[in-house]
């Protein structure tokens, strides 16, 4: 196959079978990305692809797979299905036919299959789901948001280093400000693991700002928040829930009576701006950092817009060669200027070392 | 002293020295509660009490203490200060001169001094901070929101039982719906401790609804969310941060231009209703459940309104004799109808038992 570069642009393989609203919303999202110039190839069951694309009047390129992984299917089971849409999509990347995979499917299976087929970046024990979220002054990158419910100090250090490099390369911030999620801003707050990680991160040559609390997701005071996948997931979903509840209340209040409706009409542009600013769907999916190729995991509840944004993110990461550059920055000679030594040092540091 | 019952109403001892905005906002909050008919007694440094009350033109009753505990002071150190405002306030309860303590001070010291002076309820190994939060259909009680960053399965079971009894007695809900916070709603999601707690809670005679995610804080689908103090703290602070960010954005958008300002004027009542609905300050402080008297811990950042609401909550708990009734419901003969047996069973259940 010679799909890559057909339009001078990296090919993004999209798993059509994954997600609560698959295949329709995923197909719509892929078509949306295609219209914005992304080079997309769909992967799914032939009958689903055929009827879906026919229904939407699209002729996007597609590759067939014989199986679909269920949203709640155990990873061990998913790994045995060699011809699942997710597995076929990953193989397209392994063979060089595509540059990245986007899936809104089963997160455990996404992590498991990506690790199995692609392996991990040298120096990384446990890959993490990271994601950009809106903050007061732009966005904040949070990792891990769900891959590792339990972590060791060394995992948190590796997340900090991957987050540092990702934000530096993807956003062009020279020295990203890194923080550790805890239940209080003082160094003394947190679990034993968090307290030890705080101590270890202070010894690294990164701009470590200490502990932050859950409300810091929006404060804009740091660029990267490092956490275990359990509390990271709680952090992100709680903020999503609050935003969705408040917008729901606003909507019902503004439809309450005639005066409200008239006033609300005048404020529509203002509310649209606020919603766009806060809307988690605008922020695309979660890159799986630490595996050796580009994988974007969309929220299972993703609708078309979120899928489109995830595909755009995948294309940006591929164009910027972000995963290979993170690998280089982490380990090899000739890495990103100035960053290599301190990161190599960081990765070799374990709790108790000085 | 015979302060209790002077106005036929339980006396609430308020620690004037604790909190980021102490003493002024605490004093104002106490005066606000007094105006609403609460029987308040202040505890603090004599000079602070004198000048504060003079400045505010109030003559509330007060008891002097010679020391104030710092917000970041280690618990071990705070426990040695026998004449701190917090310690004196707790002694007023021990002696029967007051029925409850309200403090916005150092949470660790509040838990430590309450435990030291009052002891714990029989059957409870680790007390927890619980608090009501706004939800789609009323409110949800969450515990632990910060006392125990690390927990065992048995602690989570005890939190579930205390939450069940508290909500049943304080809100008159016959069978509160209980859930466990996790990083996914499936039973297979979570840390080892969460998975084991899920299994254990399924065996209890309570209405256990399984795992909920961070967005469930607002969903109104359960009455009690059980969690460790680390992720509970993240859960609550993330939602607070999101709400505060969104209201900030709305405020600035509505002041953006003339049309917005005019339209916003018409919507003021609607926004006031929304804000009241979501405002965390409306929900008072966090009762410390599991200690053997009534203690309400306000958020360190509490301003007057939050302090007033915490005092009102303390009075309700005292009037309803909630702590002693929880104790009775947990253990003694003649407890709340129907509840005793199943709770005694719950408390004796440990992971691995059937």
XYZ file of C-alpha atoms in Angstrom:
708
model
C 0.000 0.000 0.000
C 1.173 3.528 -0.577
C -1.457 5.553 1.210
C 0.910 7.826 3.074
C 1.783 11.004 1.302
C -0.812 10.515 -1.419
C -1.887 14.106 -0.719
C 1.515 15.096 0.665
C 0.024 14.727 4.076
C 0.252 12.047 6.780
C -2.487 9.403 6.606
C -4.613 9.026 9.735
C -6.242 5.606 10.258
C -9.633 5.978 11.978
C -11.181 3.038 13.878
C -14.829 3.295 12.832
C -16.023 0.573 15.234
C -14.977 2.176 18.551
C -17.079 4.536 20.679
C -20.526 4.829 22.235
C -21.794 6.587 19.099
C -19.917 4.430 16.566
C -20.070 4.066 13.682
C -22.230 7.072 12.700
C -20.599 9.855 14.701
C -17.111 8.513 13.996
C -17.855 8.435 10.264
C -19.243 11.970 10.380
C -16.179 13.127 12.306
C -13.852 11.504 9.773
C -15.728 13.092 6.872
C -15.502 16.444 8.676
C -11.725 16.084 9.046
C -11.436 15.026 5.405
C -13.272 18.206 4.346
C -10.742 20.204 6.374
C -7.950 18.625 4.324
C -6.958 15.664 6.512
C -5.842 12.505 4.764
C -8.087 9.909 6.407
C -8.447 6.153 5.947
C -11.290 4.339 7.689
C -10.997 0.894 9.265
C -14.062 -1.185 10.126
C -16.377 -4.046 9.259
C -16.973 -3.982 5.463
C -20.776 -3.922 5.793
C -20.646 -1.056 8.312
C -18.276 0.945 6.139
C -20.340 0.326 3.019
C -23.740 1.261 4.422
C -22.346 4.113 6.549
C -20.466 5.774 3.725
C -23.342 5.204 1.332
C -25.770 6.786 3.789
C -23.513 9.814 4.241
C -22.792 10.121 0.523
C -19.045 9.851 1.051
C -16.344 7.934 -0.801
C -13.564 8.063 1.821
C -10.964 5.332 1.460
C -11.454 2.363 3.741
C -9.816 -0.891 4.860
C -11.894 -3.829 6.037
C -11.529 -5.689 9.351
C -13.472 -8.774 10.374
C -14.086 -7.954 14.067
C -14.999 -5.099 16.388
C -13.836 -4.851 20.006
C -16.599 -4.223 22.548
C -16.417 -1.173 24.815
C -16.276 -3.322 27.953
C -14.305 -6.242 26.519
C -11.358 -7.323 28.701
C -7.954 -6.337 27.270
C -6.722 -9.940 27.326
C -9.624 -10.924 25.080
C -9.247 -7.915 22.768
C -5.554 -8.701 22.281
C -6.405 -12.124 20.850
C -8.583 -10.663 18.075
C -5.907 -10.233 15.431
C -8.255 -8.818 12.797
C -10.138 -6.281 14.891
C -10.570 -2.794 13.406
C -8.222 -1.412 16.077
C -5.580 -4.024 15.380
C -5.800 -3.506 11.600
C -5.492 0.268 12.092
C -2.346 -0.178 14.188
C -0.883 -2.533 11.563
C -1.364 0.184 8.921
C 0.971 2.330 10.996
C 3.459 -0.502 11.621
C 3.665 -1.122 7.860
C 4.134 2.552 7.093
C 0.793 2.831 5.294
C -0.479 5.310 7.886
C 1.124 7.651 10.401
C -1.339 7.626 13.282
C -4.467 5.934 14.655
C -7.566 7.628 16.082
C -10.074 5.547 18.077
C -12.947 6.333 20.460
C -13.021 2.654 21.470
C -12.211 0.676 24.590
C -9.298 2.537 26.267
C -7.787 -0.593 27.762
C -7.757 -2.304 24.364
C -6.286 0.803 22.702
C -3.423 0.877 25.183
C -2.944 -2.909 25.049
C -2.918 -3.241 21.255
C -0.738 -0.153 20.719
C 1.778 -1.475 23.247
C 1.688 -4.972 21.793
C 2.152 -3.872 18.180
C 4.342 -0.802 18.572
C 6.167 -1.274 21.862
C 7.061 1.586 24.170
C 9.506 4.468 24.002
C 12.844 3.583 25.586
C 12.959 4.679 29.232
C 9.178 4.618 29.684
C 7.774 1.808 31.863
C 4.098 2.761 31.633
C 2.561 4.850 28.849
C -0.110 7.375 29.849
C -3.179 9.043 28.395
C -2.529 12.777 28.242
C -4.904 15.490 27.122
C -5.155 19.225 26.708
C -7.876 20.964 28.677
C -9.061 24.556 28.674
C -7.471 26.789 31.294
C -7.770 30.425 32.175
C -4.885 31.464 29.928
C -4.919 28.840 27.179
C -4.712 25.167 27.991
C -3.173 22.725 30.419
C -1.884 19.257 29.518
C -2.890 16.596 32.034
C -1.438 13.091 32.264
C -2.277 10.373 33.178
C -6.057 10.711 32.755
C -6.891 7.032 32.999
C -4.384 4.435 31.859
C -2.736 3.703 35.214
C -5.067 3.772 38.240
C -2.088 2.856 40.414
C 1.402 4.276 39.923
C 4.890 4.203 41.380
C 7.020 7.284 41.968
C 9.079 6.398 38.864
C 5.919 6.370 36.688
C 4.994 9.871 37.861
C 8.507 11.098 37.065
C 8.254 9.623 33.572
C 4.828 11.251 33.067
C 6.355 14.599 34.087
C 9.184 14.187 31.602
C 6.888 13.102 28.739
C 4.494 15.963 29.501
C 7.386 18.423 29.607
C 8.677 17.315 26.205
C 5.210 17.073 24.626
C 4.199 20.595 25.638
C 7.618 22.024 24.747
C 7.530 20.516 21.255
C 3.832 20.838 20.470
C 3.243 24.315 21.852
C 6.701 25.794 21.570
C 6.888 26.693 25.267
C 10.566 26.817 26.217
C 10.243 25.735 29.828
C 6.774 24.392 30.585
C 5.651 24.750 34.197
C 5.042 21.292 35.668
C 2.895 20.511 38.742
C 1.805 17.458 40.678
C -1.885 16.926 41.522
C -2.485 16.565 45.261
C -5.093 17.186 47.942
C -3.352 20.360 49.043
C -0.702 22.701 47.702
C 1.759 22.147 50.556
C 4.580 19.632 49.961
C 3.344 17.709 53.007
C -0.017 16.929 51.357
C -0.850 13.724 49.495
C -0.304 9.996 49.589
C 3.120 8.523 50.334
C 3.719 8.151 46.573
C 2.793 11.786 45.875
C 5.022 13.082 48.665
C 7.958 11.058 47.354
C 7.282 12.140 43.766
C 7.195 15.777 44.877
C 10.611 15.319 46.488
C 12.018 13.584 43.391
C 10.617 16.148 40.931
C 12.238 18.964 42.907
C 15.619 17.466 42.081
C 15.050 17.511 38.310
C 16.138 20.252 35.972
C 12.535 21.107 35.020
C 10.346 24.039 36.098
C 8.539 22.116 38.827
C 5.977 24.243 40.664
C 5.095 21.752 43.389
C 1.620 20.464 44.211
C -1.601 21.871 42.794
C -5.201 21.130 43.829
C -8.156 20.110 41.688
C -9.260 23.691 41.048
C -5.948 24.368 39.293
C -7.168 22.645 36.152
C -8.594 26.046 35.137
C -6.212 28.421 36.868
C -3.676 28.684 34.051
C -0.816 28.734 36.564
C 0.900 25.642 35.126
C 1.265 23.994 31.692
C 1.391 20.332 32.728
C -0.400 18.547 35.587
C 1.032 15.144 36.501
C -1.173 12.594 38.260
C -2.057 8.915 38.542
C -4.740 7.715 36.137
C -7.369 7.360 38.870
C -7.326 10.896 40.246
C -6.567 12.331 36.782
C -9.736 10.714 35.521
C -11.714 12.087 38.485
C -10.200 15.557 37.914
C -11.199 15.737 34.278
C -14.616 14.132 34.573
C -15.616 16.275 37.551
C -14.800 19.455 35.609
C -16.683 18.118 32.569
C -19.684 17.295 34.749
C -19.695 20.741 36.356
C -19.476 22.493 32.983
C -22.233 20.404 31.498
C -24.508 20.960 34.523
C -23.986 24.723 34.499
C -24.664 25.021 30.758
C -27.786 22.894 31.226
C -29.000 25.242 33.978
C -28.284 28.290 31.844
C -30.210 26.805 28.932
C -33.287 26.068 31.020
C -33.156 29.450 32.802
C -32.934 31.319 29.504
C -36.025 29.530 28.217
C -37.966 30.237 31.363
C -40.018 33.262 30.288
C -40.410 35.827 27.528
C -38.017 38.424 29.006
C -35.325 35.781 29.457
C -35.769 34.549 25.907
C -35.445 38.026 24.423
C -32.435 38.888 26.571
C -30.869 35.511 25.807
C -31.140 36.149 22.070
C -28.924 39.205 22.494
C -26.397 37.171 24.423
C -26.177 34.227 22.045
C -22.737 35.237 20.663
C -21.378 35.663 24.200
C -22.595 32.215 25.256
C -21.222 30.653 22.087
C -17.797 32.110 22.905
C -17.937 30.839 26.479
C -19.052 27.405 25.407
C -16.340 27.137 22.791
C -13.799 28.185 25.392
C -14.888 25.487 27.866
C -16.177 22.803 25.512
C -14.160 19.670 26.125
C -15.084 18.404 22.646
C -13.017 21.221 21.146
C -9.917 19.768 22.722
C -9.757 16.586 20.673
C -8.674 13.271 22.084
C -6.010 12.020 24.432
C -2.642 11.137 22.906
C -1.246 7.905 24.287
C 2.226 9.035 25.324
C 4.958 6.450 25.767
C 3.989 4.049 22.977
C 6.231 4.092 19.943
C 3.787 5.591 17.388
C 0.967 8.110 17.353
C -2.330 6.956 18.893
C -5.163 9.295 19.852
C -7.812 7.924 22.173
C -11.083 9.868 21.974
C -13.567 9.904 24.844
C -15.996 6.982 24.421
C -18.871 9.484 24.329
C -17.261 11.448 21.485
C -19.489 12.850 18.787
C -18.433 13.973 15.308
C -16.783 17.227 16.380
C -14.538 15.527 18.946
C -13.512 12.896 16.373
C -12.696 15.584 13.813
C -10.566 17.449 16.362
C -8.776 14.250 17.355
C -7.908 13.580 13.703
C -6.571 17.124 13.365
C -4.454 16.598 16.485
C -3.158 13.296 15.086
C -2.178 15.037 11.861
C -0.362 17.789 13.749
C 1.510 15.218 15.827
C 2.447 13.307 12.672
C 3.541 16.428 10.796
C 5.650 17.494 13.751
C 6.938 13.923 14.160
C 6.163 14.365 17.849
C 6.556 10.791 19.028
C 9.914 10.205 17.361
C 11.110 13.620 18.563
C 10.010 12.805 22.122
C 11.976 9.563 21.757
C 15.007 11.495 20.563
C 14.653 14.117 23.266
C 14.408 11.382 25.846
C 17.371 9.318 24.847
C 19.452 9.640 21.772
C 22.480 11.660 20.791
C 21.606 14.755 18.802
C 18.295 15.285 20.594
C 16.459 18.606 20.956
C 18.920 21.323 21.949
C 19.640 21.565 25.622
C 16.933 19.162 26.657
C 18.575 15.820 26.232
C 20.939 15.738 29.148
C 18.468 16.848 31.762
C 15.839 14.402 30.587
C 18.196 11.475 30.426
C 19.157 12.378 33.960
C 15.491 12.582 34.914
C 14.709 9.171 33.519
C 17.556 7.568 35.390
C 16.505 9.168 38.621
C 14.519 6.971 40.919
C 13.222 7.777 44.365
C 16.047 7.728 46.860
C 18.688 8.726 44.304
C 20.176 12.165 44.618
C -20.906 27.633 82.581
C -24.482 27.256 81.520
C -24.381 28.554 77.989
C -26.315 25.701 76.436
C -29.993 26.235 76.193
C -29.815 29.873 77.271
C -32.056 30.622 74.306
C -33.532 27.105 74.236
C -31.188 26.347 71.426
C -27.898 24.439 71.149
C -24.792 26.596 71.576
C -22.337 26.539 68.676
C -18.700 27.338 69.529
C -17.002 29.175 66.658
C -13.197 29.172 66.328
C -12.519 32.771 65.322
C -8.797 32.202 64.662
C -9.049 29.580 61.871
C -9.285 30.267 58.136
C -7.572 32.242 55.388
C -9.904 35.177 56.047
C -9.958 34.906 59.848
C -10.825 36.646 62.034
C -12.921 39.200 60.066
C -14.935 36.920 57.786
C -15.442 34.359 60.554
C -16.713 37.070 62.892
C -19.058 38.398 60.207
C -20.302 34.870 59.527
C -20.934 34.281 63.236
C -22.795 37.577 63.549
C -24.854 36.594 60.484
C -25.797 33.275 62.081
C -26.627 35.029 65.363
C -29.005 37.358 63.492
C -30.692 34.262 62.044
C -31.311 33.034 65.578
C -28.307 30.767 66.160
C -26.883 30.610 69.649
C -23.220 31.344 69.005
C -20.209 31.623 71.290
C -16.910 32.854 69.876
C -13.505 31.476 70.866
C -10.289 33.363 70.104
C -7.445 35.535 71.338
C -8.942 38.171 73.707
C -7.449 41.131 71.807
C -8.741 39.803 68.457
C -12.199 39.226 69.875
C -12.295 42.643 71.509
C -11.200 44.714 68.525
C -13.115 42.562 66.016
C -16.404 42.728 67.866
C -15.926 46.411 68.623
C -15.261 47.120 64.939
C -18.369 45.229 63.893
C -20.502 46.751 66.643
C -21.443 43.356 68.044
C -21.663 42.061 71.591
C -21.661 38.307 70.905
C -20.564 36.158 73.816
C -16.944 35.058 73.707
C -14.393 32.862 75.473
C -10.685 33.672 75.392
C -7.865 31.378 74.287
C -4.160 32.173 74.479
C -3.015 30.640 71.171
C -4.007 30.288 67.504
C -3.077 27.309 65.323
C -1.463 28.165 61.990
C -3.063 26.948 58.761
C 0.035 24.897 57.825
C 1.057 23.886 61.345
C 1.820 20.156 61.706
C -0.859 18.253 63.633
C 1.650 16.952 66.173
C 2.552 20.530 67.037
C -1.055 21.749 67.109
C -1.987 18.941 69.518
C 0.505 20.194 72.086
C -1.094 23.642 72.275
C -3.594 22.989 75.023
C -5.015 26.511 75.061
C -5.489 27.059 71.327
C -8.840 28.502 70.210
C -9.684 25.165 68.573
C -8.818 23.187 71.684
C -10.797 25.551 73.943
C -13.810 25.303 71.592
C -13.691 21.491 71.744
C -13.436 21.606 75.549
C -16.627 23.699 75.660
C -18.359 20.746 74.008
C -16.686 18.156 76.252
C -17.881 20.075 79.330
C -21.411 20.399 77.978
C -21.179 24.177 77.635
C -21.618 23.934 73.868
C -23.049 21.352 71.462
C -20.856 21.745 68.386
C -17.721 23.413 67.028
C -17.342 25.265 63.728
C -13.837 26.046 62.414
C -12.391 27.111 59.058
C -8.899 26.362 60.394
C -6.224 23.770 59.699
C -8.095 20.567 58.731
C -5.442 18.246 60.093
C -5.526 20.025 63.465
C -9.337 19.991 63.502
C -9.396 16.230 62.965
C -6.520 15.647 65.415
C -7.897 17.748 68.275
C -11.477 16.480 67.831
C -10.222 12.890 67.907
C -7.947 13.535 70.875
C -10.584 15.280 72.980
C -13.748 13.465 71.929
C -12.607 10.072 70.667
C -14.279 8.245 67.810
C -17.620 6.531 67.361
C -17.434 2.823 68.209
C -16.775 0.754 65.085
C -15.134 3.599 63.167
C -11.367 3.335 62.613
C -10.892 6.535 60.650
C -13.251 9.525 60.744
C -13.906 11.321 57.446
C -14.791 14.774 56.188
C -18.157 14.596 54.464
C -20.020 17.357 52.699
C -23.178 18.060 50.767
C -22.752 19.310 47.210
C -25.273 20.531 44.656
C -26.544 17.887 42.276
C -29.054 17.888 39.463
C -31.925 16.860 41.713
C -30.960 18.245 45.087
C -27.677 17.386 46.698
C -25.175 14.577 47.045
C -23.190 13.788 50.200
C -19.531 13.007 49.497
C -17.082 11.445 51.957
C -14.129 11.444 52.467
C -13.209 14.815 50.935
C -9.761 15.099 52.475
C -9.050 13.505 55.848
C -7.599 10.196 54.611
C -5.474 10.405 51.439
C -4.870 6.666 51.731
C -7.539 4.188 52.786
C -8.124 0.483 53.328
C -11.196 -1.386 52.111
C -12.563 -1.385 55.680
C -12.317 2.427 55.845
C -14.357 2.780 52.639
C -16.999 0.415 54.039
C -17.209 2.503 57.208
C -17.507 5.712 55.152
C -20.377 4.124 53.208
C -22.163 3.156 56.415
C -21.673 6.584 58.029
C -22.819 8.316 54.841
C -25.857 6.061 54.639
C -26.893 6.843 58.217
C -26.120 10.568 57.957
C -28.204 11.061 54.809
C -31.015 8.867 56.095
C -31.268 10.792 59.376
C -30.524 14.307 58.143
C -32.572 14.246 54.952
C -35.171 11.657 55.815
C -34.369 9.478 52.792
C -35.408 5.920 53.660
C -32.814 4.078 51.596
C -30.117 6.409 50.317
C -28.424 5.307 47.101
C -24.714 4.758 47.735
C -21.952 4.731 45.086
C -18.201 4.332 44.978
C -16.043 6.850 43.082
C -13.901 5.215 40.411
C -12.294 5.899 37.041
C -15.062 4.038 35.216
C -18.534 2.785 36.013
C -17.754 -0.896 35.380
C -16.975 -3.035 38.450
C -13.625 -3.891 36.864
C -12.467 -0.245 37.003
C -10.343 1.274 39.753
C -7.435 0.527 42.026
C -7.148 -2.817 43.822
C -8.693 -1.213 46.927
C -11.643 0.201 44.960
C -12.337 -3.140 43.248
C -12.292 -4.933 46.596
C -14.493 -2.278 48.203
C -16.982 -2.599 45.332
C -17.163 -6.339 45.955
C -17.584 -5.868 49.719
C -20.254 -3.149 49.385
C -22.294 -5.419 47.103
C -22.648 -7.821 50.020
C -24.122 -5.225 52.380
C -27.787 -4.607 52.949
C -27.577 -1.062 51.554
C -28.737 0.326 48.212
C -25.310 0.143 46.590
C -25.323 1.369 42.993
C -21.763 0.375 42.090
C -19.075 2.690 40.722
C -19.662 6.238 39.526
C -17.295 8.556 37.672
C -16.273 12.137 38.440
C -19.096 13.651 36.388
C -21.644 11.955 38.680
C -21.150 14.609 41.325
C -23.859 16.589 39.489
C -25.945 13.814 37.977
C -28.304 13.336 40.914
C -28.289 9.570 40.358
C -27.014 8.772 43.870
C -27.282 10.289 47.354
C -23.867 9.357 48.762
C -20.498 9.087 46.977
C -17.830 7.161 48.887
C -14.151 7.797 48.133
C -10.691 8.111 49.625
C -9.751 11.597 50.825
C -7.319 12.203 47.968
C -9.642 11.632 45.023
C -12.609 13.062 46.964
C -10.669 16.271 47.382
C -9.778 16.318 43.676
C -13.435 15.628 42.782
C -14.798 18.520 44.786
C -12.096 21.056 43.997
C -12.205 20.332 40.278
C -15.958 20.979 40.186
C -15.496 24.159 42.260
C -12.759 25.336 39.892
C -14.892 24.676 36.815
C -17.879 26.518 38.278
C -15.799 29.489 39.312
C -14.093 29.684 35.887
C -17.393 29.538 34.000
C -19.021 32.219 36.153
C -15.913 34.371 35.677
C -16.180 33.985 31.897
C -19.885 34.818 31.960
C -19.218 37.945 34.008
C -16.574 39.239 31.632
C -18.601 38.366 28.528
C -21.662 40.183 29.875
C -19.627 43.327 30.439
C -18.096 43.180 26.989
C -20.275 45.687 25.144
C -23.450 47.746 25.416
C -25.809 45.121 23.941
C -24.434 42.479 26.309
C -24.826 44.779 29.300
C -28.446 45.581 28.496
C -29.313 41.948 27.817
C -27.457 40.865 30.949
C -29.509 43.254 33.076
C -32.651 41.397 32.013
C -31.065 38.094 32.928
C -29.751 39.043 36.346
C -32.466 37.102 38.257
C -31.792 34.008 36.131
C -28.050 34.158 36.821
C -28.655 34.718 40.505
C -30.784 31.558 40.603
C -28.124 29.538 38.775
C -25.366 30.828 40.993
C -27.286 30.060 44.150
C -27.947 26.579 42.832
C -24.268 25.859 42.172
C -22.597 28.067 44.763
C -20.491 25.847 46.997
C -20.597 28.470 49.753
C -24.332 27.815 50.116
C -23.589 24.276 51.185
C -21.913 25.087 54.486
C -18.969 23.166 55.829
C -17.908 19.569 56.051
C -19.093 17.593 59.095
C -16.346 15.439 60.560
C -18.114 12.074 60.704
C -16.789 9.412 63.036
C -15.696 11.618 65.933
C -17.855 11.518 69.019
C -19.301 15.055 68.888
C -20.344 17.580 66.261
C -17.510 19.328 64.414
C -17.968 21.273 61.177
C -14.843 22.044 59.176
C -15.320 24.978 56.800
C -13.182 25.415 53.702
C -10.060 27.430 54.577
C -11.111 30.025 51.998
C -14.549 30.443 53.573
C -16.031 33.889 53.705
C -18.855 35.080 55.973
C -21.689 33.354 54.087
C -20.013 29.936 54.231
C -19.332 30.359 57.959
C -22.964 31.329 58.581
C -24.170 28.274 56.676
C -21.777 26.004 58.563
C -23.119 27.314 61.875
C -26.687 26.671 60.687
C -25.680 23.122 59.720
C -24.059 22.618 63.131
C -27.249 23.770 64.826
C -29.373 21.401 62.744
C -27.048 18.507 63.547
C -27.195 19.394 67.254
C -30.979 19.784 67.274
C -31.361 16.453 65.505
C -28.703 14.910 67.795
C -27.191 13.479 64.632
C -23.888 12.234 65.998
C -25.385 10.385 68.940
C -28.109 8.955 66.690
C -25.480 7.772 64.193
C -23.709 6.137 67.113
C -26.946 4.478 68.203
C -27.800 3.418 64.677
C -24.353 1.937 64.305
C -24.200 -0.062 67.477
C -26.598 0.040 70.334
C -29.790 -1.756 71.174
C -32.864 0.277 70.396
C -31.313 2.005 67.416
C -33.203 3.487 64.467
C -35.868 1.064 63.314
C -34.705 -1.590 60.936
C -31.275 -0.152 60.444
C -29.324 -1.519 63.369
C -28.814 -5.105 62.336
C -27.681 -4.439 58.816
C -25.225 -1.775 59.906
C -23.753 -3.839 62.691
C -23.292 -6.543 60.097
C -21.685 -4.051 57.731
C -19.225 -2.867 60.319
C -18.139 -6.359 61.152
C -17.645 -7.226 57.529
C -14.095 -7.047 56.335
C -12.766 -7.853 52.897
C -12.660 -11.601 52.405
C -15.585 -12.275 54.711
C -18.827 -13.362 53.139
